[in-house]
Amino acid sequence: MLAYNIHHVAIAVENLDDAIAAFESQYNVTPISREIVEEQGVEEAMIAIGGSHVQLLEPLSPESPVGRFLSRNGEGMHHIAFAVRDIEGALEHLRSTGARLIDETPRIGGGGHKIAFVHPTELAGTLVELVEVGHG
Ligand code: CO
């Protein structure tokens, strides 16, 4: 199996502090990390739930990909991230199926993980992120 876990589900939010406060009051969970990822134009917070995470994304500017997503769709689910052990191998496999990749080669995402995005047209309109997580 290429994807062995749901690494996180990402939600685009207008205000990270408000979204974190909502998670705290409704589900009694707090972020395990919070960081600015300049390359993706977001500030993100990771909330651990069971063996997986919810990733909250606030855009750094309206012109960033998440900023454009918010102005088109408003707040809501942005992508699902699958954990893979070998991201280059996963991309190679997806390429062999004809899947359209947003990232032909991995880049470094939050937490220093190698990540790559697959175009939403390939999976029922769902933006997929691959996250390389050693031997989970
Ligand atoms: Co993500």
Tab-separated table of N, CA and C and ligand atoms in Angstrom:
chain	number	residue	atom	x	y	z
A	1	MET	N	0.857	-1.198	0.000
A	1	MET	CA	0.000	0.000	0.000
A	1	MET	C	0.889	1.243	0.000
A	2	LEU	N	0.605	2.135	-0.908
A	2	LEU	CA	1.454	3.316	-1.050
A	2	LEU	C	1.272	4.278	0.130
A	3	ALA	N	0.015	4.562	0.446
A	3	ALA	CA	-0.280	5.461	1.569
A	3	ALA	C	-0.657	4.602	2.765
A	4	TYR	N	0.069	4.710	3.862
A	4	TYR	CA	-0.200	3.802	4.968
A	4	TYR	C	-0.913	4.465	6.126
A	5	ASN	N	-1.120	5.758	6.044
A	5	ASN	CA	-1.802	6.443	7.133
A	5	ASN	C	-2.318	7.782	6.615
A	6	ILE	N	-3.342	8.306	7.279
A	6	ILE	CA	-3.727	9.689	7.003
A	6	ILE	C	-2.868	10.557	7.908
A	7	HIS	N	-1.930	11.267	7.310
A	7	HIS	CA	-1.011	12.081	8.110
A	7	HIS	C	-1.732	13.287	8.693
A	8	HIS	N	-2.478	13.984	7.849
A	8	HIS	CA	-3.321	15.068	8.358
A	8	HIS	C	-4.424	15.416	7.373
A	9	VAL	N	-5.418	16.094	7.907
A	9	VAL	CA	-6.453	16.710	7.094
A	9	VAL	C	-6.303	18.209	7.317
A	10	ALA	N	-6.240	18.974	6.231
A	10	ALA	CA	-5.960	20.406	6.354
A	10	ALA	C	-7.215	21.231	6.135
A	11	ILE	N	-7.354	22.247	6.973
A	11	ILE	CA	-8.491	23.163	6.903
A	11	ILE	C	-7.950	24.572	6.708
A	12	ALA	N	-8.462	25.252	5.686
A	12	ALA	CA	-8.083	26.648	5.458
A	12	ALA	C	-8.931	27.543	6.358
A	13	VAL	N	-8.266	28.440	7.083
A	13	VAL	CA	-8.973	29.311	8.023
A	13	VAL	C	-8.579	30.772	7.800
A	14	GLU	N	-9.488	31.656	8.170
A	14	GLU	CA	-9.209	33.091	8.055
A	14	GLU	C	-8.274	33.541	9.176
A	15	ASN	N	-8.456	32.949	10.356
A	15	ASN	CA	-7.708	33.400	11.522
A	15	ASN	C	-7.280	32.204	12.365
A	16	LEU	N	-5.982	31.985	12.415
A	16	LEU	CA	-5.439	30.804	13.087
A	16	LEU	C	-5.764	30.813	14.576
A	17	ASP	N	-5.633	31.970	15.226
A	17	ASP	CA	-5.915	32.042	16.666
A	17	ASP	C	-7.368	31.643	16.958
A	18	ASP	N	-8.283	32.137	16.132
A	18	ASP	CA	-9.697	31.800	16.336
A	18	ASP	C	-9.942	30.311	16.128
A	19	ALA	N	-9.317	29.743	15.105
A	19	ALA	CA	-9.531	28.317	14.810
A	19	ALA	C	-8.945	27.454	15.925
A	20	ILE	N	-7.768	27.837	16.424
A	20	ILE	CA	-7.152	27.093	17.535
A	20	ILE	C	-8.042	27.176	18.777
A	21	ALA	N	-8.564	28.375	19.035
A	21	ALA	CA	-9.443	28.550	20.202
A	21	ALA	C	-10.696	27.688	20.074
A	22	ALA	N	-11.223	27.561	18.858
A	22	ALA	CA	-12.411	26.727	18.647
A	22	ALA	C	-12.088	25.263	18.936
A	23	PHE	N	-10.934	24.789	18.455
A	23	PHE	CA	-10.544	23.407	18.735
A	23	PHE	C	-10.346	23.185	20.227
A	24	GLU	N	-9.744	24.191	20.890
A	24	GLU	CA	-9.507	24.050	22.332
A	24	GLU	C	-10.820	23.957	23.088
A	25	SER	N	-11.750	24.846	22.774
A	25	SER	CA	-12.984	24.863	23.562
A	25	SER	C	-13.901	23.699	23.195
A	26	GLN	N	-13.922	23.293	21.929
A	26	GLN	CA	-14.858	22.241	21.519
A	26	GLN	C	-14.307	20.841	21.738
A	27	TYR	N	-13.000	20.662	21.531
A	27	TYR	CA	-12.440	19.304	21.565
A	27	TYR	C	-11.331	19.127	22.596
A	28	ASN	N	-11.022	20.192	23.333
A	28	ASN	CA	-10.030	20.109	24.392
A	28	ASN	C	-8.671	19.626	23.877
A	29	VAL	N	-8.276	20.120	22.717
A	29	VAL	CA	-6.964	19.792	22.150
A	29	VAL	C	-6.238	21.085	21.802
A	30	THR	N	-4.907	21.038	21.961
A	30	THR	CA	-4.090	22.209	21.628
A	30	THR	C	-3.055	21.810	20.581
A	31	PRO	N	-2.551	22.773	19.835
A	31	PRO	CA	-1.572	22.444	18.789
A	31	PRO	C	-0.282	21.866	19.381
A	32	ILE	N	0.315	20.907	18.660
A	32	ILE	CA	1.620	20.389	19.038
A	32	ILE	C	2.724	21.193	18.356
A	33	SER	N	2.348	21.951	17.327
A	33	SER	CA	3.339	22.817	16.675
A	33	SER	C	2.614	23.932	15.946
A	34	ARG	N	3.352	25.003	15.757
A	34	ARG	CA	2.820	26.135	15.005
A	34	ARG	C	4.009	26.787	14.329
A	35	GLU	N	3.918	27.011	13.021
A	35	GLU	CA	5.079	27.568	12.322
A	35	GLU	C	4.638	28.301	11.053
A	36	ILE	N	5.497	29.211	10.636
A	36	ILE	CA	5.300	29.886	9.363
A	36	ILE	C	6.077	29.111	8.308
A	37	VAL	N	5.383	28.718	7.237
A	37	VAL	CA	6.049	28.034	6.124
A	37	VAL	C	5.993	29.003	4.942
A	38	GLU	N	7.066	29.805	4.817
A	38	GLU	CA	7.102	30.876	3.816
A	38	GLU	C	6.872	30.340	2.408
A	39	GLU	N	7.488	29.181	2.132
A	39	GLU	CA	7.437	28.644	0.777
A	39	GLU	C	6.005	28.372	0.333
A	40	GLN	N	5.145	28.029	1.286
A	40	GLN	CA	3.750	27.759	0.931
A	40	GLN	C	2.844	28.942	1.259
A	41	GLY	N	3.428	30.002	1.793
A	41	GLY	CA	2.646	31.196	2.074
A	41	GLY	C	1.604	31.001	3.157
A	42	VAL	N	1.940	30.186	4.168
A	42	VAL	CA	0.973	29.933	5.238
A	42	VAL	C	1.633	29.991	6.613
A	43	GLU	N	0.792	30.265	7.601
A	43	GLU	CA	1.140	29.917	8.973
A	43	GLU	C	0.278	28.719	9.308
A	44	GLU	N	0.885	27.674	9.843
A	44	GLU	CA	0.129	26.451	10.083
A	44	GLU	C	0.264	25.990	11.515
A	45	ALA	N	-0.789	25.347	11.989
A	45	ALA	CA	-0.779	24.726	13.317
A	45	ALA	C	-1.208	23.282	13.145
A	46	MET	N	-0.526	22.384	13.872
A	46	MET	CA	-0.859	20.960	13.817
A	46	MET	C	-1.487	20.549	15.141
A	47	ILE	N	-2.648	19.935	15.042
A	47	ILE	CA	-3.346	19.438	16.219
A	47	ILE	C	-3.396	17.918	16.112
A	48	ALA	N	-2.833	17.228	17.105
A	48	ALA	CA	-2.807	15.765	17.071
A	48	ALA	C	-4.137	15.214	17.567
A	49	ILE	N	-4.711	14.310	16.779
A	49	ILE	CA	-5.929	13.618	17.188
A	49	ILE	C	-5.716	12.147	16.859
A	50	GLY	N	-5.633	11.328	17.894
A	50	GLY	CA	-5.306	9.926	17.675
A	50	GLY	C	-3.944	9.825	17.010
A	51	GLY	N	-3.820	8.988	16.000
A	51	GLY	CA	-2.539	8.846	15.307
A	51	GLY	C	-2.392	9.800	14.149
A	52	SER	N	-3.326	10.745	14.019
A	52	SER	CA	-3.308	11.638	12.872
A	52	SER	C	-3.369	13.086	13.349
A	53	HIS	N	-3.503	14.008	12.413
A	53	HIS	CA	-3.496	15.425	12.765
A	53	HIS	C	-4.532	16.193	11.960
A	54	VAL	N	-4.969	17.283	12.537
A	54	VAL	CA	-5.663	18.310	11.777
A	54	VAL	C	-4.668	19.451	11.609
A	55	GLN	N	-4.518	19.916	10.385
A	55	GLN	CA	-3.605	21.018	10.082
A	55	GLN	C	-4.455	22.245	9.772
A	56	LEU	N	-4.243	23.307	10.516
A	56	LEU	CA	-4.960	24.551	10.273
A	56	LEU	C	-4.048	25.481	9.491
A	57	LEU	N	-4.559	26.044	8.409
A	57	LEU	CA	-3.749	26.879	7.511
A	57	LEU	C	-4.331	28.273	7.407
A	58	GLU	N	-3.540	29.260	7.805
A	58	GLU	CA	-3.930	30.651	7.574
A	58	GLU	C	-2.970	31.233	6.544
A	59	PRO	N	-3.487	31.815	5.464
A	59	PRO	CA	-2.590	32.357	4.442
A	59	PRO	C	-1.828	33.577	4.950
A	60	LEU	N	-0.594	33.732	4.459
A	60	LEU	CA	0.194	34.918	4.805
A	60	LEU	C	-0.203	36.101	3.944
A	61	SER	N	-0.811	35.818	2.782
A	61	SER	CA	-1.282	36.904	1.916
A	61	SER	C	-2.439	36.393	1.065
A	62	PRO	N	-3.286	37.333	0.583
A	62	PRO	CA	-4.431	36.909	-0.237
A	62	PRO	C	-4.005	36.284	-1.564
A	63	GLU	N	-2.765	36.554	-2.016
A	63	GLU	CA	-2.311	36.051	-3.315
A	63	GLU	C	-1.707	34.652	-3.215
A	64	SER	N	-1.515	34.172	-1.990
A	64	SER	CA	-0.959	32.824	-1.824
A	64	SER	C	-2.011	31.796	-2.241
A	65	PRO	N	-1.598	30.553	-2.513
A	65	PRO	CA	-2.585	29.536	-2.907
A	65	PRO	C	-3.730	29.386	-1.898
A	66	VAL	N	-3.414	29.368	-0.611
A	66	VAL	CA	-4.482	29.214	0.387
A	66	VAL	C	-5.320	30.495	0.466
A	67	GLY	N	-4.680	31.642	0.252
A	67	GLY	CA	-5.430	32.900	0.211
A	67	GLY	C	-6.445	32.913	-0.924
A	68	ARG	N	-6.018	32.431	-2.089
A	68	ARG	CA	-6.938	32.357	-3.233
A	68	ARG	C	-8.038	31.340	-2.974
A	69	PHE	N	-7.687	30.229	-2.341
A	69	PHE	CA	-8.692	29.215	-1.989
A	69	PHE	C	-9.765	29.840	-1.099
A	70	LEU	N	-9.333	30.615	-0.090
A	70	LEU	CA	-10.292	31.222	0.847
A	70	LEU	C	-11.208	32.207	0.135
A	71	SER	N	-10.647	32.998	-0.776
A	71	SER	CA	-11.507	33.990	-1.430
A	71	SER	C	-12.489	33.310	-2.387
A	72	ARG	N	-12.121	32.161	-2.951
A	72	ARG	CA	-13.042	31.422	-3.823
A	72	ARG	C	-14.077	30.634	-3.040
A	73	ASN	N	-13.636	29.950	-1.974
A	73	ASN	CA	-14.491	28.953	-1.316
A	73	ASN	C	-14.883	29.285	0.115
A	74	GLY	N	-14.191	30.251	0.713
A	74	GLY	CA	-14.387	30.465	2.143
A	74	GLY	C	-13.656	29.395	2.928
A	75	GLU	N	-13.825	29.421	4.241
A	75	GLU	CA	-13.126	28.461	5.088
A	75	GLU	C	-13.626	27.041	4.821
A	76	GLY	N	-12.741	26.088	5.007
A	76	GLY	CA	-13.166	24.695	4.862
A	76	GLY	C	-12.011	23.779	4.552
A	77	MET	N	-12.345	22.515	4.290
A	77	MET	CA	-11.314	21.522	4.020
A	77	MET	C	-10.519	21.873	2.779
A	78	HIS	N	-9.202	21.794	2.904
A	78	HIS	CA	-8.323	22.202	1.807
A	78	HIS	C	-7.628	21.024	1.154
A	79	HIS	N	-7.087	20.111	1.941
A	79	HIS	CA	-6.472	18.908	1.371
A	79	HIS	C	-6.397	17.787	2.398
A	80	ILE	N	-6.131	16.597	1.877
A	80	ILE	CA	-5.869	15.440	2.740
A	80	ILE	C	-4.443	14.991	2.455
A	81	ALA	N	-3.726	14.647	3.522
A	81	ALA	CA	-2.319	14.263	3.367
A	81	ALA	C	-2.143	12.812	3.768
A	82	PHE	N	-1.555	12.044	2.858
A	82	PHE	CA	-1.252	10.635	3.117
A	82	PHE	C	0.218	10.496	3.472
A	83	ALA	N	0.490	9.693	4.487
A	83	ALA	CA	1.876	9.365	4.824
A	83	ALA	C	2.377	8.289	3.877
A	84	VAL	N	3.571	8.502	3.353
A	84	VAL	CA	4.236	7.495	2.508
A	84	VAL	C	5.656	7.312	3.030
A	85	ARG	N	6.235	6.155	2.746
A	85	ARG	CA	7.590	5.900	3.234
A	85	ARG	C	8.652	6.370	2.257
A	86	ASP	N	8.320	6.349	0.967
A	86	ASP	CA	9.286	6.696	-0.073
A	86	ASP	C	8.589	7.633	-1.052
A	87	ILE	N	8.788	8.927	-0.861
A	87	ILE	CA	7.998	9.877	-1.654
A	87	ILE	C	8.414	9.872	-3.114
A	88	GLU	N	9.713	9.710	-3.397
A	88	GLU	CA	10.138	9.642	-4.801
A	88	GLU	C	9.485	8.439	-5.497
A	89	GLY	N	9.460	7.312	-4.800
A	89	GLY	CA	8.831	6.116	-5.355
A	89	GLY	C	7.332	6.314	-5.550
A	90	ALA	N	6.702	7.000	-4.606
A	90	ALA	CA	5.266	7.262	-4.711
A	90	ALA	C	4.978	8.153	-5.917
A	91	LEU	N	5.798	9.186	-6.108
A	91	LEU	CA	5.603	10.094	-7.252
A	91	LEU	C	5.827	9.347	-8.561
A	92	GLU	N	6.839	8.482	-8.568
A	92	GLU	CA	7.125	7.676	-9.757
A	92	GLU	C	5.920	6.796	-10.106
A	93	HIS	N	5.361	6.172	-9.076
A	93	HIS	CA	4.193	5.317	-9.300
A	93	HIS	C	3.009	6.134	-9.826
A	94	LEU	N	2.751	7.287	-9.191
A	94	LEU	CA	1.622	8.114	-9.617
A	94	LEU	C	1.811	8.580	-11.056
A	95	ARG	N	3.055	8.949	-11.382
A	95	ARG	CA	3.366	9.374	-12.746
A	95	ARG	C	3.054	8.230	-13.725
A	96	SER	N	3.368	7.009	-13.317
A	96	SER	CA	3.141	5.858	-14.205
A	96	SER	C	1.652	5.600	-14.422
A	97	THR	N	0.806	6.060	-13.497
A	97	THR	CA	-0.646	5.911	-13.682
A	97	THR	C	-1.214	7.061	-14.518
A	98	GLY	N	-0.370	8.037	-14.843
A	98	GLY	CA	-0.823	9.184	-15.616
A	98	GLY	C	-1.355	10.312	-14.760
A	99	ALA	N	-1.220	10.192	-13.445
A	99	ALA	CA	-1.743	11.227	-12.552
A	99	ALA	C	-0.991	12.545	-12.744
A	100	ARG	N	-1.740	13.627	-12.712
A	100	ARG	CA	-1.164	14.959	-12.863
A	100	ARG	C	-0.615	15.424	-11.511
A	101	LEU	N	0.666	15.700	-11.489
A	101	LEU	CA	1.317	16.110	-10.243
A	101	LEU	C	1.477	17.622	-10.208
A	102	ILE	N	1.248	18.212	-9.053
A	102	ILE	CA	1.553	19.630	-8.879
A	102	ILE	C	3.056	19.780	-8.640
A	103	ASP	N	3.611	18.868	-7.859
A	103	ASP	CA	5.058	18.862	-7.599
A	103	ASP	C	5.686	17.636	-8.249
A	104	GLU	N	6.501	17.868	-9.249
A	104	GLU	CA	7.177	16.750	-9.922
A	104	GLU	C	8.269	16.167	-9.027
A	105	THR	N	8.830	17.016	-8.183
A	105	THR	CA	9.833	16.550	-7.220
A	105	THR	C	9.424	17.050	-5.837
A	106	PRO	N	9.813	16.336	-4.795
A	106	PRO	CA	9.407	16.725	-3.451
A	106	PRO	C	10.010	18.069	-3.033
A	107	ARG	N	9.309	18.759	-2.158
A	107	ARG	CA	9.882	19.942	-1.518
A	107	ARG	C	9.745	19.782	-0.010
A	108	ILE	N	10.292	20.719	0.715
A	108	ILE	CA	10.278	20.602	2.172
A	108	ILE	C	9.083	21.371	2.717
A	109	GLY	N	8.271	20.677	3.499
A	109	GLY	CA	7.079	21.290	4.088
A	109	GLY	C	7.239	21.467	5.586
A	110	GLY	N	6.112	21.691	6.250
A	110	GLY	CA	6.124	21.875	7.695
A	110	GLY	C	6.743	20.678	8.403
A	111	GLY	N	7.422	20.946	9.500
A	111	GLY	CA	8.069	19.875	10.251
A	111	GLY	C	9.300	19.317	9.571
A	112	GLY	N	9.698	19.942	8.442
A	112	GLY	CA	10.886	19.485	7.724
A	112	GLY	C	10.662	18.233	6.893
A	113	HIS	N	9.381	17.811	6.751
A	113	HIS	CA	9.097	16.618	5.958
A	113	HIS	C	9.201	16.921	4.471
A	114	LYS	N	9.581	15.892	3.698
A	114	LYS	CA	9.466	15.975	2.241
A	114	LYS	C	7.997	15.814	1.881
A	115	ILE	N	7.491	16.744	1.065
A	115	ILE	CA	6.082	16.688	0.668
A	115	ILE	C	5.937	16.902	-0.835
A	116	ALA	N	4.795	16.517	-1.374
A	116	ALA	CA	4.457	16.812	-2.768
A	116	ALA	C	2.940	16.776	-2.898
A	117	PHE	N	2.422	17.631	-3.783
A	117	PHE	CA	0.978	17.690	-3.993
A	117	PHE	C	0.593	17.053	-5.324
A	118	VAL	N	-0.571	16.398	-5.302
A	118	VAL	CA	-1.142	15.778	-6.492
A	118	VAL	C	-2.393	16.566	-6.858
A	119	HIS	N	-2.580	16.818	-8.147
A	119	HIS	CA	-3.667	17.685	-8.593
A	119	HIS	C	-5.042	17.137	-8.197
A	120	PRO	N	-5.952	18.012	-7.747
A	120	PRO	CA	-7.278	17.551	-7.293
A	120	PRO	C	-8.108	16.858	-8.373
A	121	THR	N	-7.804	17.123	-9.639
A	121	THR	CA	-8.588	16.446	-10.687
A	121	THR	C	-8.360	14.934	-10.659
A	122	GLU	N	-7.293	14.486	-9.999
A	122	GLU	CA	-6.953	13.062	-10.021
A	122	GLU	C	-7.738	12.240	-9.016
A	123	LEU	N	-8.350	12.893	-8.024
A	123	LEU	CA	-9.041	12.123	-6.984
A	123	LEU	C	-10.307	12.857	-6.529
A	124	ALA	N	-11.298	12.828	-7.400
A	124	ALA	CA	-12.620	13.343	-7.030
A	124	ALA	C	-12.572	14.765	-6.475
A	125	GLY	N	-11.738	15.598	-7.098
A	125	GLY	CA	-11.709	17.000	-6.690
A	125	GLY	C	-10.998	17.245	-5.376
A	126	THR	N	-10.242	16.242	-4.916
A	126	THR	CA	-9.576	16.374	-3.623
A	126	THR	C	-8.078	16.590	-3.805
A	127	LEU	N	-7.597	17.712	-3.309
A	127	LEU	CA	-6.161	17.971	-3.333
A	127	LEU	C	-5.483	17.009	-2.359
A	128	VAL	N	-4.504	16.267	-2.862
A	128	VAL	CA	-3.790	15.269	-2.050
A	128	VAL	C	-2.354	15.722	-1.847
A	129	GLU	N	-1.908	15.618	-0.616
A	129	GLU	CA	-0.510	15.877	-0.284
A	129	GLU	C	0.118	14.558	0.154
A	130	LEU	N	1.307	14.284	-0.325
A	130	LEU	CA	2.070	13.144	0.160
A	130	LEU	C	3.093	13.674	1.150
A	131	VAL	N	3.239	12.990	2.267
A	131	VAL	CA	4.210	13.378	3.287
A	131	VAL	C	5.103	12.173	3.565
A	132	GLU	N	6.397	12.348	3.385
A	132	GLU	CA	7.301	11.231	3.666
A	132	GLU	C	7.587	11.180	5.161
A	133	VAL	N	7.226	10.056	5.745
A	133	VAL	CA	7.402	9.866	7.191
A	133	VAL	C	8.109	8.542	7.391
A	134	GLY	N	9.427	8.579	7.351
A	134	GLY	CA	10.302	7.422	7.549
A	134	GLY	C	9.599	6.097	7.719
A	135	HIS	N	9.657	5.553	8.924
A	135	HIS	CA	9.106	4.223	9.156
A	135	HIS	C	8.025	4.314	10.223
A	136	GLY	N	6.867	4.843	9.839
A	136	GLY	CA	5.803	5.053	10.812
A	136	GLY	C	4.957	3.812	11.025
B	1	CO	CO	-0.747	19.717	4.513
